[in-house]
Short mmCIF file of C-alpha atoms in Angstrom, two decimals:
data_model
loop_
_atom_site.label_atom_id
_atom_site.label_comp_id
_atom_site.label_asym_id
_atom_site.label_seq_id
_atom_site.Cartn_x
_atom_site.Cartn_y
_atom_site.Cartn_z
CA UNK A 1 0.00 0.00 0.00
CA UNK A 2 1.37 3.41 -0.94
CA UNK A 3 2.00 5.99 1.76
CA UNK A 4 0.46 9.43 1.77
CA UNK A 5 2.29 11.52 -0.84
CA UNK A 6 0.28 14.69 -0.28
CA UNK A 7 1.54 17.49 1.97
CA UNK A 8 -0.18 17.82 5.33
CA UNK A 9 -1.06 21.30 6.54
CA UNK A 10 -2.25 22.37 9.95
CA UNK A 11 -5.81 23.69 10.08
CA UNK A 12 -5.05 26.46 12.57
CA UNK A 13 -1.98 27.96 14.20
CA UNK A 14 -1.26 26.86 17.74
CA UNK A 15 1.01 28.90 20.00
CA UNK A 16 1.39 27.66 23.57
CA UNK A 17 3.69 28.52 26.44
CA UNK A 18 4.57 27.49 29.94
CA UNK A 19 2.24 29.19 32.41
CA UNK A 20 5.19 29.49 34.80
CA UNK A 21 8.39 31.48 34.61
CA UNK A 22 11.06 28.82 34.14
CA UNK A 23 13.74 29.19 36.82
CA UNK A 24 14.23 25.92 38.74
CA UNK A 25 16.67 23.22 37.73
CA UNK A 26 16.01 19.53 37.43
CA UNK A 27 19.01 17.47 38.57
CA UNK A 28 17.65 14.42 36.74
CA UNK A 29 18.34 13.90 33.07
CA UNK A 30 14.76 12.81 32.55
CA UNK A 31 11.41 14.13 33.74
CA UNK A 32 10.47 11.25 36.04
CA UNK A 33 11.36 13.42 39.04
CA UNK A 34 12.28 17.00 39.83
CA UNK A 35 10.84 20.14 38.25
CA UNK A 36 9.54 19.99 34.67
CA UNK A 37 7.46 22.57 32.85
CA UNK A 38 4.61 21.71 30.47
CA UNK A 39 5.09 23.80 27.32
CA UNK A 40 2.80 22.26 24.67
CA UNK A 41 -0.08 19.79 24.34
CA UNK A 42 -1.09 18.44 20.92
CA UNK A 43 -4.75 18.51 19.92
CA UNK A 44 -6.53 15.62 21.66
CA UNK A 45 -8.31 14.45 18.51
CA UNK A 46 -6.06 15.14 15.53
CA UNK A 47 -2.61 15.80 16.98
CA UNK A 48 -0.41 18.77 16.26
CA UNK A 49 2.76 20.09 14.72
CA UNK A 50 5.58 21.90 16.50
CA UNK A 51 7.76 24.09 14.34
CA UNK A 52 10.01 25.57 17.01
CA UNK A 53 10.41 26.40 20.66
CA UNK A 54 11.63 29.81 21.84
CA UNK A 55 13.47 30.63 25.07
CA UNK A 56 13.36 34.32 26.00
CA UNK A 57 15.46 35.35 29.01
CA UNK A 58 13.82 37.84 31.35
CA UNK A 59 15.75 41.10 31.55
CA UNK A 60 15.16 42.25 35.12
CA UNK A 61 17.84 44.68 36.23
CA UNK A 62 19.87 43.05 38.98
CA UNK A 63 18.56 39.55 38.20
CA UNK A 64 20.92 37.62 35.98
CA UNK A 65 20.85 34.11 34.57
CA UNK A 66 23.81 31.79 34.86
CA UNK A 67 24.63 29.59 31.88
CA UNK A 68 22.43 26.50 31.69
CA UNK A 69 20.98 23.97 29.31
CA UNK A 70 17.31 23.63 28.39
CA UNK A 71 16.18 20.06 27.74
CA UNK A 72 13.07 19.33 25.70
CA UNK A 73 11.14 16.10 26.25
CA UNK A 74 8.33 14.46 24.33
CA UNK A 75 5.73 12.70 26.50
CA UNK A 76 3.08 10.31 25.16
CA UNK A 77 0.30 11.96 27.15
CA UNK A 78 0.64 9.64 30.13
CA UNK A 79 2.32 10.14 33.50
CA UNK A 80 5.77 11.74 33.39
CA UNK A 81 6.69 9.58 36.38
CA UNK A 82 7.41 6.58 34.16
CA UNK A 83 10.52 6.82 31.98
CA UNK A 84 8.83 4.74 29.28
CA UNK A 85 6.41 7.62 28.62
CA UNK A 86 9.11 10.25 27.92
CA UNK A 87 12.02 10.80 25.60
CA UNK A 88 14.61 13.57 25.36
CA UNK A 89 14.21 15.00 21.86
CA UNK A 90 16.67 17.90 21.97
CA UNK A 91 18.51 20.39 24.13
CA UNK A 92 19.97 23.85 23.74
CA UNK A 93 22.70 25.70 25.63
CA UNK A 94 21.54 28.98 27.14
CA UNK A 95 24.37 31.40 27.96
CA UNK A 96 24.65 33.59 31.02
CA UNK A 97 22.60 36.78 30.66
CA UNK A 98 22.69 40.13 32.42
CA UNK A 99 19.46 42.07 32.63
CA UNK A 100 19.62 45.79 31.88
CA UNK A 101 16.93 48.36 31.13
CA UNK A 102 18.52 49.79 27.98
CA UNK A 103 19.24 46.70 25.87
CA UNK A 104 17.25 43.72 24.64
CA UNK A 105 18.28 40.16 25.40
CA UNK A 106 18.24 37.72 22.46
CA UNK A 107 15.77 34.90 21.95
CA UNK A 108 17.16 31.38 21.68
CA UNK A 109 15.23 29.16 19.27
CA UNK A 110 15.30 25.43 18.84
CA UNK A 111 13.77 24.13 15.59
CA UNK A 112 11.79 20.92 16.12
CA UNK A 113 9.61 20.38 13.02
CA UNK A 114 7.81 17.60 14.81
CA UNK A 115 4.43 16.03 13.95
CA UNK A 116 2.83 15.00 17.25
CA UNK A 117 0.17 12.31 17.77
CA UNK A 118 -3.05 13.25 19.58
CA UNK A 119 -2.57 14.10 23.25
CA UNK A 120 1.24 14.07 23.22
CA UNK A 121 2.97 16.81 25.23
CA UNK A 122 6.27 18.67 25.37
CA UNK A 123 8.00 19.38 28.67
CA UNK A 124 11.06 21.55 29.34
CA UNK A 125 13.64 21.40 32.12
CA UNK A 126 16.71 23.47 33.01
CA UNK A 127 20.06 22.02 34.00
CA UNK A 128 20.90 24.85 36.43
CA UNK A 129 18.67 27.11 38.52
CA UNK A 130 18.59 30.66 37.15
CA UNK A 131 17.60 33.88 38.91
CA UNK A 132 15.73 35.95 36.31
CA UNK A 133 14.23 33.04 34.39
CA UNK A 134 13.01 32.25 30.91
CA UNK A 135 9.67 32.49 29.14
CA UNK A 136 9.11 29.53 26.84
CA UNK A 137 6.81 29.66 23.80
CA UNK A 138 6.09 26.85 21.36
CA UNK A 139 5.09 27.74 17.79
CA UNK A 140 3.10 25.17 15.85
CA UNK A 141 -0.33 24.20 14.60
CA UNK A 142 -3.28 21.87 15.13
CA UNK A 143 -4.23 19.27 12.52
#
């Protein structure tokens, strides 16, 4: 049987973000324990597509971020407490940042280009606790 040879397009854009400011580290290299942040949930019926994830450091004067790594995990929609439900799909180094009032801090983007089955989720963790924190936004679409 031939596979689908037609392009698949999302029906509507889907931009999601962590409802929390991401600051706390997770000493584990998986999300079965420690702090993890839910960043995206695919449509429960048709699934979704994730184009990229953006990490924007907060530029509070006097609150700086030490260098860290952001780890991005795919979860099958079940409990994160079981390692069989999660997989590390990518990570990105985030440099130390110094917040000032007269200059913008850059955004760090991680391209994913990932088609997600219905109900799957994306979680993010940090390797080191940071003071000012990061806002995380996921750019994608719903099928």
